[in-house]
Amino acid sequence: MEFFNEHAVSFAILCGLVAIAFGLGLTWWLLQQPAGSERMREISRAVQEGAEAYLRKQYRAIALVSIAPFLLLGFYEDLGWGTAIGFLVGAILSSAAGFIGMNVAVRANTRTAEAAKSGLKPALNVAFRAGSVTGLLVVGLGLLGVAGYYWVLTVLLDNSADSAIDDLVGLAFGGSLISVFARLGGGIYTKAADVGADLVGKIEAGIPEDDPRNPAVIADNVGDNVGDCAGMAADLFETYAVTAVAAMLIGTQFQADQLYLYPLALGAISILASIVGVFFARIGPGGSIMNALYLSVIVAVVLSAIGFIPVTLAFDDGRFTFAELYISAVVGLAITFLLVAITEYYTGTRWGPVKSISSASRTGHATNIIEGLAIGMQATAAPVIVIAAGILVAHHFAGLYGIAVAVMAQLSMTGLIVALDAYGPVTDNAGGIAEMADLDESVRAITDPLDAVGNTTKAVTKGYAIGSAALAALVLFDSYTTGLADENLNVRFELSDPWVIAGLFIGGLMPFLFASLAMQAVGQVGGQVVEEVRRQFREIPGILEGTGRPDYSRAVGIVTQSAIRRMLAPALIPVLFPIIAGIIEPKLLGGLLIGTIVTGLFLAIAMTSGGGAWDNAKKLIEDGAFGGKGSEAHAAAVTGDTVGDPYKDTAGPAINPMIKIANVVAILIIPLIIAIHG
């Protein structure tokens, strides 16, 4: 048992390398699968080229923006180059997780379509393993980055544990900054292309989704990958790394027991459990796709719970007992299971909420929108109650450190949860390739149900990410208050203090302002796509008859340039607001952080669950319910889905990194606050 205590860092590094190696092995296996006909490969290459071109431009823009914080961190005397290099490590690894995962996804799409010719089982196998590559890279690079940089600082550079963990905050900031840009840029891209393609293609021209006559169809397929694969990978890499660092910060209060290393050991054990879980995503004749995917998660959760026993025994000889630590960890696993189940209920086609939106579509566009908004609001209740209960139980057993352990245990499942998400764009693109390559209807009969499940799994992943963000931000907030106290600036955050109340209001405003700018960006860029598609239909002869070829690259170029330009303004909100508040008054900043956590949690859940329900309500009607395709209900459902798209794929998910980057910035500017107010 003592192995996990004495060698926690080495064990974490080893398991991070195992996850990366396994991901690379899955990549090799995927690339050996048949890629289909020349026409299928041609469409897939167009998506690859568009996605790679967008990410290159996005990361180039982010690199330019990152120069200033890197230099400021390095030259600021109270932080230094250890923090600055950590920032660089976090930024590079976050970018790498998204870029590599996206490159696998855009090559797996045509292979999934080809596998669908042989049936549901091989198609699911290819798609889920492609998603697993991204998931395992996220946790592998996340754990390797945190544990590896800690090892470099403490072993090679002989820094103290306190100093090393302080420098790890820079790594968390680097991951957060990349994440908020990737989430925003990818979200604006994917939904602007989707909205533009749907409004002109489906509604005005009356042609099917993924029809090759639509000039925006390639941009739409590109968007699925840069938003739901690269964007989500960067998002959950950041959440994973930030949570690990935050838990280690809390653990430094108990250095004699090395409890600051316990979160690394939990993450390492769950990586091994997740690798085993990948092989349980199997489906038999007549089986349920969703149940097959959830089985892999359940297996990993159970194995992790078993694996946590020897790890916890190794750390129970000091401040906390085995039961106190283990129950806190199991609380995190329970929160994961419950958040997944709740989000599935509100966004799955099998359940009442989605059916109620579909039914409301029969009486028009307005009733669809009203019901969708109502479902999104209702969807906040159960997750928030689960999170609140988890906080109280974990705190009862191990105080604030128990909450940190719970959220690290919850995020230890990130590998498989991201796999569920990244599976979505692969199956979506596979259906698009089947449509554009004019494959037999039997192929779409396989890819369509896979895609419908992908809509739900993407919503589930976002609910999971947002729930973990709330818990992680709470731990980060304590690091801010403790950091002030350590510098002999004792600040009390009381609700009777006008500075705290003002901060709560300003913090509560931030998610709404942030989300509004993201939504506006989608509407404006989507409008540009609409105009471009209309122009091509009008000026290029024979497109709608199938005798003329649309200019796909023109639509891709418009969305690429506009999405990158529009992501900058909202991304500055979680950086500038905390700095300005901290300069004015530390209590104002404390209130701001809590206000952001509370309203951000509710707004993000309402947007992601409501948007997912709108999307699947449309899918349910397209499958024949309430009049089917071409009916009045279908037209209303398309409108609802168009509104829900930027809700669930742009604004809602981007609130997750926004919450945490505000808290990380608050921790980083503690020396500045002390210099002004100390």
XYZ file of C-alpha atoms in Angstrom:
678
model
C 0.000 0.000 0.000
C 2.822 2.403 0.836
C 3.867 2.319 -2.816
C 1.081 4.750 -3.739
C 2.173 7.201 -1.044
C 5.916 7.016 -1.644
C 5.755 6.860 -5.451
C 2.540 8.758 -6.236
C 4.239 11.151 -8.676
C 6.104 8.390 -10.535
C 2.943 6.275 -10.688
C 0.961 9.224 -12.089
C 3.610 9.915 -14.740
C 3.680 6.227 -15.707
C -0.129 6.019 -16.031
C -0.173 9.238 -18.069
C 2.327 7.670 -20.469
C 0.254 4.458 -20.598
C -2.841 6.475 -21.596
C -0.919 8.257 -24.366
C 0.614 4.991 -25.606
C -2.787 3.275 -25.629
C -4.283 6.228 -27.508
C -1.525 6.001 -30.112
C -2.136 2.244 -30.380
C -5.841 2.847 -31.027
C -4.870 5.436 -33.650
C -2.699 2.890 -35.457
C -5.583 0.376 -35.378
C -8.038 2.954 -36.750
C -5.766 3.918 -39.626
C -5.592 0.243 -40.656
C -9.368 0.136 -41.196
C -10.665 0.519 -44.799
C -11.418 4.156 -45.702
C -14.039 3.494 -48.382
C -14.313 4.609 -52.013
C -12.374 7.436 -53.638
C -15.440 9.695 -53.376
C -15.705 9.015 -49.625
C -12.000 9.714 -49.145
C -12.281 12.915 -51.187
C -15.056 14.253 -48.924
C -13.122 13.222 -45.813
C -9.983 15.001 -47.102
C -11.982 18.203 -47.628
C -13.141 18.051 -44.004
C -9.567 17.299 -42.838
C -8.111 20.208 -44.746
C -10.772 22.623 -43.495
C -10.361 21.539 -39.865
C -6.569 21.665 -39.960
C -6.562 25.071 -41.655
C -8.937 26.458 -39.041
C -6.979 25.086 -36.068
C -3.679 26.369 -37.457
C -5.130 29.884 -37.732
C -6.822 29.625 -34.341
C -3.684 28.487 -32.536
C -1.621 31.125 -34.331
C -3.987 33.799 -33.009
C -3.936 32.271 -29.519
C -0.117 32.110 -29.584
C 0.055 35.837 -30.289
C -2.388 36.585 -27.463
C -0.394 34.313 -25.100
C 2.900 36.200 -25.480
C 1.814 39.020 -23.158
C 0.708 36.832 -20.175
C 3.801 34.622 -20.568
C 6.138 37.617 -20.318
C 4.130 39.248 -17.532
C 4.242 36.065 -15.453
C 7.960 35.604 -16.096
C 9.092 39.131 -15.336
C 6.797 39.668 -12.349
C 9.084 39.172 -9.372
C 6.571 37.437 -7.073
C 5.650 34.821 -9.708
C 8.687 34.248 -11.927
C 9.719 31.994 -14.764
C 8.642 28.772 -13.029
C 5.040 29.975 -13.266
C 5.576 31.329 -16.786
C 7.004 28.033 -18.054
C 4.108 26.226 -16.373
C 1.777 28.513 -18.337
C 3.578 27.477 -21.532
C 3.374 23.756 -20.660
C -0.365 24.000 -19.960
C -1.024 25.922 -23.171
C 0.976 23.520 -25.349
C -0.539 20.348 -23.865
C -4.086 21.723 -24.048
C -3.543 22.601 -27.713
C -1.981 19.209 -28.411
C -4.898 17.289 -26.867
C -7.361 19.057 -29.149
C -5.246 19.014 -32.287
C -4.271 15.319 -32.142
C -7.765 14.180 -31.197
C -9.313 16.210 -34.009
C -6.858 14.751 -36.526
C -7.918 11.236 -35.557
C -11.642 12.125 -35.687
C -11.463 13.543 -39.228
C -9.837 10.327 -40.421
C -12.229 8.048 -38.561
C -15.373 9.531 -40.158
C -14.990 7.825 -43.536
C -13.849 4.605 -41.839
C -17.023 4.612 -39.714
C -19.153 5.091 -42.841
C -17.319 2.223 -44.529
C -17.708 0.006 -41.443
C -21.455 0.779 -41.443
C -21.712 -1.245 -44.666
C -20.953 -4.301 -42.500
C -23.427 -3.466 -39.739
C -23.952 -1.554 -36.511
C -21.388 -3.389 -34.389
C -18.276 -2.599 -36.507
C -19.412 0.997 -37.083
C -19.868 1.581 -33.344
C -16.500 -0.026 -32.676
C -14.666 2.335 -35.049
C -16.496 5.471 -33.889
C -16.119 4.870 -30.153
C -12.469 3.907 -30.400
C -11.828 7.092 -32.373
C -13.482 9.049 -29.562
C -11.445 7.102 -27.010
C -8.222 8.353 -28.584
C -9.195 11.933 -27.742
C -10.382 10.982 -24.248
C -7.232 9.087 -23.330
C -5.020 11.845 -24.711
C -6.832 14.404 -22.568
C -6.323 12.518 -19.294
C -2.879 11.241 -20.286
C -1.522 14.664 -21.206
C -3.336 16.279 -18.263
C -1.880 13.942 -15.641
C 1.523 13.822 -17.332
C 1.636 17.620 -17.481
C 0.760 18.189 -13.813
C 2.763 15.295 -12.334
C 5.646 15.678 -14.797
C 6.089 19.408 -14.210
C 5.813 18.872 -10.448
C 8.563 16.214 -10.706
C 10.802 18.560 -12.718
C 10.345 21.367 -10.188
C 10.870 19.252 -7.062
C 13.382 16.603 -8.181
C 15.440 18.231 -10.947
C 15.252 21.835 -9.695
C 15.013 20.948 -5.975
C 12.113 23.324 -5.242
C 9.890 22.825 -2.210
C 6.450 21.252 -2.651
C 4.760 24.588 -1.838
C 6.800 26.462 -4.424
C 6.253 23.773 -7.082
C 2.475 23.742 -6.598
C 2.399 27.551 -6.782
C 4.153 27.288 -10.155
C 1.593 24.679 -11.238
C -1.040 27.426 -11.051
C 0.681 28.817 -14.162
C 0.065 25.484 -15.917
C -3.607 25.696 -14.948
C -3.786 29.242 -16.328
C -2.192 28.180 -19.646
C -4.692 25.355 -20.070
C -7.579 27.652 -19.127
C -6.625 30.407 -21.567
C -6.299 27.971 -24.477
C -9.539 26.299 -23.464
C -11.677 29.434 -23.417
C -10.394 30.442 -26.862
C -10.763 26.924 -28.287
C -14.260 26.547 -26.871
C -15.375 29.950 -28.139
C -13.678 29.834 -31.532
C -14.682 26.240 -32.240
C -18.208 26.850 -30.932
C -18.707 29.960 -33.063
C -17.355 28.114 -36.111
C -19.447 24.974 -35.750
C -22.750 26.673 -35.015
C -22.388 29.509 -37.525
C -21.752 26.936 -40.250
C -24.575 24.704 -38.998
C -27.089 27.557 -38.716
C -26.149 28.933 -42.136
C -26.363 25.528 -43.785
C -29.718 24.668 -42.178
C -31.484 27.999 -42.733
C -30.835 28.098 -46.465
C -30.526 24.387 -47.209
C -33.320 22.822 -45.175
C -35.767 25.695 -44.845
C -35.340 27.820 -47.982
C -34.149 25.302 -50.583
C -35.863 22.262 -49.051
C -32.833 19.988 -49.493
C -31.771 17.392 -46.876
C -29.095 17.848 -44.242
C -25.579 17.021 -45.538
C -26.749 17.402 -49.136
C -23.665 17.971 -51.367
C -25.554 20.733 -53.217
C -25.299 22.932 -50.103
C -22.159 25.139 -50.285
C -21.926 25.215 -46.461
C -22.054 21.448 -45.967
C -18.264 20.954 -45.718
C -17.975 23.907 -43.313
C -20.710 22.271 -41.210
C -18.802 18.986 -41.072
C -15.552 20.812 -40.273
C -17.338 22.608 -37.444
C -18.393 19.369 -35.790
C -14.725 18.496 -35.327
C -13.260 21.857 -34.303
C -16.105 22.442 -31.825
C -17.071 19.093 -30.326
C -13.703 17.367 -30.643
C -10.866 19.917 -30.442
C -12.872 22.400 -28.349
C -14.159 19.832 -25.860
C -10.704 18.222 -25.570
C -9.087 21.557 -24.676
C -11.980 22.299 -22.296
C -11.753 19.074 -20.302
C -7.941 19.027 -20.383
C -8.131 22.404 -18.661
C -10.800 21.230 -16.202
C -8.756 18.123 -15.355
C -5.469 20.006 -14.905
C -7.023 22.903 -12.978
C -8.808 20.503 -10.626
C -5.640 18.503 -9.960
C -3.709 21.682 -9.174
C -6.528 23.089 -7.000
C -6.755 19.831 -5.014
C -2.980 19.834 -4.551
C -3.142 23.451 -3.308
C -5.669 22.461 -0.649
C -3.580 19.391 0.216
C -0.493 21.469 0.997
C -2.157 22.314 4.318
C -1.324 18.701 5.334
C 2.256 18.353 4.058
C 3.312 15.892 6.747
C 0.872 13.368 5.285
C 1.653 14.139 1.621
C -2.077 14.489 0.984
C -1.303 16.916 -1.843
C -0.212 13.869 -3.884
C -3.399 11.857 -3.252
C -5.289 13.499 -6.187
C -2.549 12.410 -8.600
C -2.836 8.799 -7.434
C -6.635 8.868 -7.888
C -6.258 10.155 -11.455
C -3.670 7.482 -12.241
C -5.842 4.580 -11.027
C -8.826 5.807 -13.052
C -6.758 5.941 -16.252
C -6.136 2.197 -15.966
C -9.840 1.611 -15.239
C -10.849 3.728 -18.258
C -8.612 1.748 -20.600
C -10.383 -1.443 -19.497
C -13.746 0.295 -19.895
C -13.057 1.088 -23.570
C -13.346 -2.619 -24.444
C -16.824 -2.930 -22.892
C -18.514 -0.607 -25.414
C -19.932 -3.569 -27.319
C -23.365 -4.130 -28.798
C -25.141 -7.388 -29.533
C -27.982 -8.097 -31.974
C -30.902 -5.803 -31.183
C -28.946 -4.090 -28.408
C -29.056 -0.431 -27.416
C -26.245 1.851 -28.618
C -26.602 4.122 -25.595
C -26.527 1.196 -23.161
C -23.374 -0.139 -24.831
C -21.621 3.210 -24.365
C -22.814 3.612 -20.789
C -21.624 0.094 -19.945
C -18.043 1.181 -20.641
C -18.452 4.105 -18.212
C -20.081 1.941 -15.520
C -17.266 -0.631 -15.736
C -14.654 2.119 -15.391
C -16.485 3.687 -12.421
C -16.714 0.339 -10.594
C -13.060 -0.520 -11.271
C -11.997 2.954 -10.137
C -13.967 2.576 -6.897
C -12.141 -0.715 -6.268
C -8.782 0.791 -7.233
C -9.291 3.731 -4.884
C -9.205 1.343 -1.894
C -5.434 0.552 -1.865
C -4.605 4.128 -2.880
C -6.649 5.572 -0.005
C -5.226 3.094 2.504
C -1.781 4.457 1.671
C -2.839 7.986 2.673
C -5.000 7.302 5.761
C -2.336 7.391 8.489
C -2.460 11.128 9.153
C -5.060 13.888 9.173
C -7.967 11.859 7.717
C -9.079 8.249 8.128
C -9.529 5.796 5.284
C -13.323 6.106 5.503
C -13.269 9.912 5.350
C -11.091 10.007 2.246
C -12.686 7.036 0.504
C -16.266 8.251 1.008
C -15.259 11.664 -0.388
C -13.797 9.968 -3.471
C -16.875 7.773 -3.945
C -19.053 10.895 -3.684
C -17.211 12.223 -6.768
C -17.899 9.003 -8.690
C -21.557 9.119 -7.621
C -21.880 12.721 -8.830
C -20.492 11.633 -12.215
C -23.056 8.845 -12.530
C -25.968 11.050 -11.446
C -25.054 13.997 -13.698
C -24.795 11.652 -16.687
C -28.173 10.061 -15.883
C -29.925 13.414 -15.325
C -28.575 14.945 -18.537
C -29.556 11.816 -20.470
C -33.113 12.154 -19.121
C -33.459 15.773 -20.256
C -31.830 15.322 -23.681
C -32.490 11.713 -24.735
C -35.213 10.929 -27.283
C -36.577 8.144 -25.045
C -37.727 10.460 -22.273
C -40.514 12.947 -21.574
C -38.705 16.324 -21.911
C -37.660 15.803 -25.550
C -41.042 14.308 -26.434
C -42.782 17.352 -24.920
C -40.784 19.717 -27.171
C -41.581 17.562 -30.207
C -45.256 17.571 -29.290
C -45.238 21.360 -28.776
C -43.842 21.740 -32.314
C -47.202 20.670 -33.756
C -48.709 24.027 -32.790
C -45.956 26.139 -34.267
C -42.538 27.701 -33.915
C -43.402 29.824 -30.864
C -44.662 26.904 -28.772
C -41.533 24.905 -29.641
C -39.350 27.777 -28.393
C -41.430 28.247 -25.220
C -41.301 24.546 -24.334
C -37.572 24.327 -25.100
C -36.776 27.296 -22.848
C -38.919 25.780 -20.083
C -37.161 22.398 -20.324
C -33.738 24.098 -20.191
C -34.722 25.911 -16.999
C -36.145 22.746 -15.422
C -32.965 20.854 -16.289
C -30.972 22.957 -13.802
C -32.818 21.711 -10.702
C -31.680 18.094 -10.317
C -27.972 18.646 -11.218
C -27.686 21.559 -8.792
C -29.304 19.513 -5.993
C -26.855 16.659 -6.700
C -23.876 19.042 -6.646
C -25.089 20.715 -3.437
C -25.597 17.339 -1.750
C -22.155 16.181 -2.905
C -20.551 19.319 -1.455
C -22.260 18.806 1.910
C -21.449 15.090 2.178
C -17.797 15.450 1.116
C -17.341 18.445 3.423
C -18.905 16.547 6.324
C -16.314 13.784 6.068
C -13.115 15.658 5.138
C -13.816 19.383 5.075
C -12.809 21.418 2.059
C -10.183 18.807 1.208
C -13.021 16.278 0.926
C -14.647 18.480 -1.730
C -11.318 18.646 -3.568
C -11.019 14.843 -3.440
C -14.614 14.442 -4.670
C -14.112 16.682 -7.684
C -10.796 14.989 -8.552
C -12.487 11.588 -8.359
C -15.297 12.913 -10.547
C -12.828 14.208 -13.125
C -10.794 11.020 -13.032
C -13.542 9.679 -15.339
C -12.731 12.342 -17.952
C -11.140 9.869 -20.375
C -14.339 7.940 -21.076
C -16.630 10.966 -20.801
C -14.600 12.766 -23.487
C -14.697 9.556 -25.548
C -18.512 9.766 -25.473
C -18.311 13.358 -26.712
C -15.697 12.881 -29.433
C -17.669 9.871 -30.710
C -20.399 12.375 -31.692
C -18.628 14.333 -34.481
C -17.247 11.079 -35.920
C -20.733 9.593 -36.360
C -22.175 12.941 -37.531
C -19.503 13.216 -40.222
C -19.954 9.540 -41.143
C -23.630 10.229 -41.891
C -22.655 13.292 -43.929
C -20.162 11.286 -45.968
C -22.767 8.567 -46.575
C -25.191 11.244 -47.860
C -22.674 13.118 -50.011
C -21.128 9.960 -51.454
C -24.616 8.656 -52.303
C -24.139 5.416 -50.368
C -26.928 2.886 -50.010
C -29.771 3.755 -47.636
C -28.726 0.824 -45.452
C -25.597 2.796 -44.497
C -27.635 5.807 -43.339
C -29.845 3.368 -41.447
C -26.716 2.591 -39.378
C -25.127 6.063 -39.162
C -28.350 7.925 -38.304
C -29.040 6.089 -35.004
C -25.341 6.367 -34.135
C -25.569 10.119 -34.772
C -28.778 10.497 -32.733
C -27.050 8.871 -29.760
C -24.069 11.168 -30.387
C -26.315 14.206 -29.829
C -27.191 12.895 -26.385
C -23.630 11.891 -25.452
C -22.386 15.368 -26.402
C -25.001 16.906 -24.118
C -24.077 14.473 -21.326
C -20.413 15.459 -21.593
C -21.240 19.147 -21.310
C -23.394 18.565 -18.224
C -20.538 16.619 -16.659
C -17.984 19.315 -17.509
C -20.137 22.123 -16.107
C -20.881 20.251 -12.876
C -17.182 19.615 -12.319
C -16.420 23.276 -13.068
C -18.675 24.401 -10.223
C -16.953 22.093 -7.740
C -13.463 22.971 -9.014
C -14.205 26.698 -8.852
C -15.319 26.349 -5.228
C -11.942 24.789 -4.372
C -10.137 27.499 -6.346
C -12.062 30.189 -4.461
C -10.702 28.800 -1.195
C -7.198 28.947 -2.679
C -7.772 32.666 -3.332
C -8.919 33.392 0.238
C -6.173 31.215 1.747
C -3.583 32.887 -0.482
C -4.584 36.310 0.856
C -4.410 35.043 4.459
C -0.961 33.506 3.859
C 0.237 36.984 2.871
C -1.220 38.430 6.106
C -4.119 40.128 4.338
C -7.068 38.844 6.347
C -10.258 39.549 4.410
C -13.712 38.496 5.611
C -16.304 37.875 2.911
C -19.582 38.738 4.647
C -22.958 39.262 2.981
C -23.456 42.423 5.016
C -20.414 43.989 3.327
C -21.380 46.235 0.366
C -18.150 45.370 -1.451
C -19.025 41.655 -1.366
C -22.601 42.325 -2.485
C -21.360 44.496 -5.370
C -18.945 41.736 -6.342
C -21.743 39.142 -6.334
C -23.766 41.272 -8.745
C -20.822 41.937 -11.084
C -19.782 38.276 -10.990
C -23.359 37.229 -11.695
C -23.367 39.530 -14.700
C -20.229 38.026 -16.272
C -21.685 34.704 -17.578
C -24.653 36.548 -19.117
C -22.449 39.132 -20.851
C -20.050 36.406 -21.977
C -22.858 34.195 -23.320
C -24.557 37.105 -25.085
C -21.390 38.005 -26.995
C -20.917 34.356 -27.984
C -24.538 34.079 -29.167
C -24.264 37.321 -31.132
C -21.097 36.047 -32.793
C -22.907 32.909 -33.973
C -25.827 34.948 -35.309
C -23.586 37.399 -37.171
C -21.224 34.807 -38.658
C -24.189 32.533 -39.451
C -25.747 35.462 -41.304
C -22.597 35.750 -43.430
C -22.867 32.047 -44.273
C -26.533 32.464 -45.209
C -25.676 35.304 -47.597
C -22.857 33.280 -49.148
C -25.031 30.188 -49.699
C -27.799 32.308 -51.220
C -25.234 34.009 -53.469
C -23.941 30.687 -54.740
C -27.436 29.333 -55.357
C -28.173 32.527 -57.279
C -24.930 32.945 -59.249
C -23.572 29.422 -59.870
C -25.773 27.685 -62.460
C -27.025 24.169 -61.832
C -26.218 23.778 -58.133
C -29.719 22.763 -57.064
C -30.121 20.540 -60.139
C -26.882 18.737 -59.241
C -25.076 19.738 -62.452
C -23.024 22.601 -60.900
C -20.390 22.273 -58.148
C -20.646 24.565 -55.097
C -17.580 26.490 -53.904
C -17.144 24.795 -50.530
C -13.824 26.487 -49.760
C -15.386 29.948 -49.919
C -17.858 29.112 -47.114
C -15.085 27.454 -45.064
C -12.893 30.551 -45.449
C -15.650 32.952 -44.360
C -16.404 30.998 -41.183
C -12.710 30.508 -40.347
C -11.817 34.202 -40.495
C -14.956 35.436 -38.759
C -14.925 32.864 -35.931
C -11.336 33.701 -34.969
C -12.042 37.428 -35.010
C -15.234 37.106 -32.964
C -13.777 34.883 -30.215
C -11.408 37.537 -28.849
C -13.824 39.981 -27.164
C -15.757 37.494 -24.958
C -12.530 35.647 -24.043
C -11.158 38.799 -22.388
C -14.077 39.030 -19.915
C -12.857 36.364 -17.406
C -9.329 37.833 -17.529
C -9.981 41.579 -17.275
C -12.929 41.622 -14.843
C -11.045 39.827 -11.999
C -7.909 41.956 -12.491
C -9.873 45.212 -12.339
C -11.915 44.012 -9.343
C -8.792 42.863 -7.488
C -7.061 46.211 -8.063
C -10.106 48.071 -6.705
C -10.813 45.890 -3.637
C -10.092 42.217 -2.661
C -13.613 41.813 -1.235
C -15.079 42.927 -4.552
C -13.077 40.193 -6.301
C -14.169 37.557 -3.763
C -17.823 38.375 -4.315
C -17.266 38.401 -8.074
C -15.854 34.855 -8.023
C -18.824 33.432 -6.101
C -21.339 35.311 -8.263
C -19.726 33.929 -11.419
C -19.811 30.356 -10.092
C -23.505 30.498 -9.133
C -25.020 32.174 -12.196
C -22.549 30.477 -14.540
C -23.595 27.036 -13.307
C -27.318 27.679 -13.815
C -26.940 29.435 -17.170
C -24.582 26.809 -18.593
C -26.797 23.859 -17.600
C -29.938 25.580 -18.927
C -28.243 26.308 -22.249
C -26.571 22.935 -22.818
C -29.487 20.748 -21.686
C -32.096 22.952 -23.381
C -30.100 23.029 -26.613
C -29.578 19.269 -26.549
C -33.298 18.700 -25.982
C -34.173 21.001 -28.922
C -31.763 19.098 -31.177
C -33.129 15.671 -30.298
C -36.735 16.898 -30.516
C -35.996 17.633 -34.174
C -34.365 14.202 -34.576
C -37.417 12.523 -33.024
C -39.731 14.192 -35.554
C -37.366 13.321 -38.420
C -37.646 9.697 -37.311
C -41.399 9.857 -37.991
C -42.981 11.203 -34.805
C -45.622 13.966 -34.865
C -45.836 14.155 -38.660
C -42.249 13.397 -39.644
C -40.063 15.235 -42.140
C -41.707 17.990 -44.144
C -44.517 18.540 -41.651
C -45.332 21.806 -39.864
C -43.997 20.254 -36.671
C -40.695 19.530 -38.436
C -40.359 23.138 -39.609
C -40.945 24.377 -36.047
C -38.449 21.835 -34.676
C -35.785 23.028 -37.136
C -36.278 26.560 -35.810
C -35.937 25.334 -32.226
C -32.809 23.384 -33.110
C -31.351 26.470 -34.825
C -31.852 28.498 -31.635
C -30.573 25.649 -29.473
C -27.388 25.122 -31.484
C -25.463 28.156 -30.180
C -26.974 27.492 -26.744
C -25.554 23.987 -26.442
C -22.415 24.166 -28.566
C -21.100 27.721 -28.187
C -22.236 29.846 -25.250
C -23.197 27.159 -22.702
C -20.049 25.003 -22.830
C -17.708 28.028 -22.976
C -19.043 29.225 -19.595
C -17.257 26.217 -18.062
C -13.674 27.438 -18.740
C -14.808 31.040 -18.189
C -15.716 30.261 -14.559
C -12.381 28.611 -13.836
C -10.151 31.093 -15.650
C -11.645 33.893 -13.527
C -10.701 31.962 -10.367
C -7.216 31.074 -11.635
C -6.552 34.719 -12.553
C -7.623 35.705 -9.019
C -5.007 33.343 -7.540
C -2.292 34.597 -9.879
C -2.862 38.274 -9.044
C -2.620 37.758 -5.271
C 0.909 39.336 -5.250
C -0.490 42.356 -7.097
C -3.387 42.644 -4.627
C -0.950 42.453 -1.691
C 1.262 45.117 -3.258
C -1.718 47.486 -3.541
C -3.779 46.639 -0.450
C -1.295 44.928 1.899
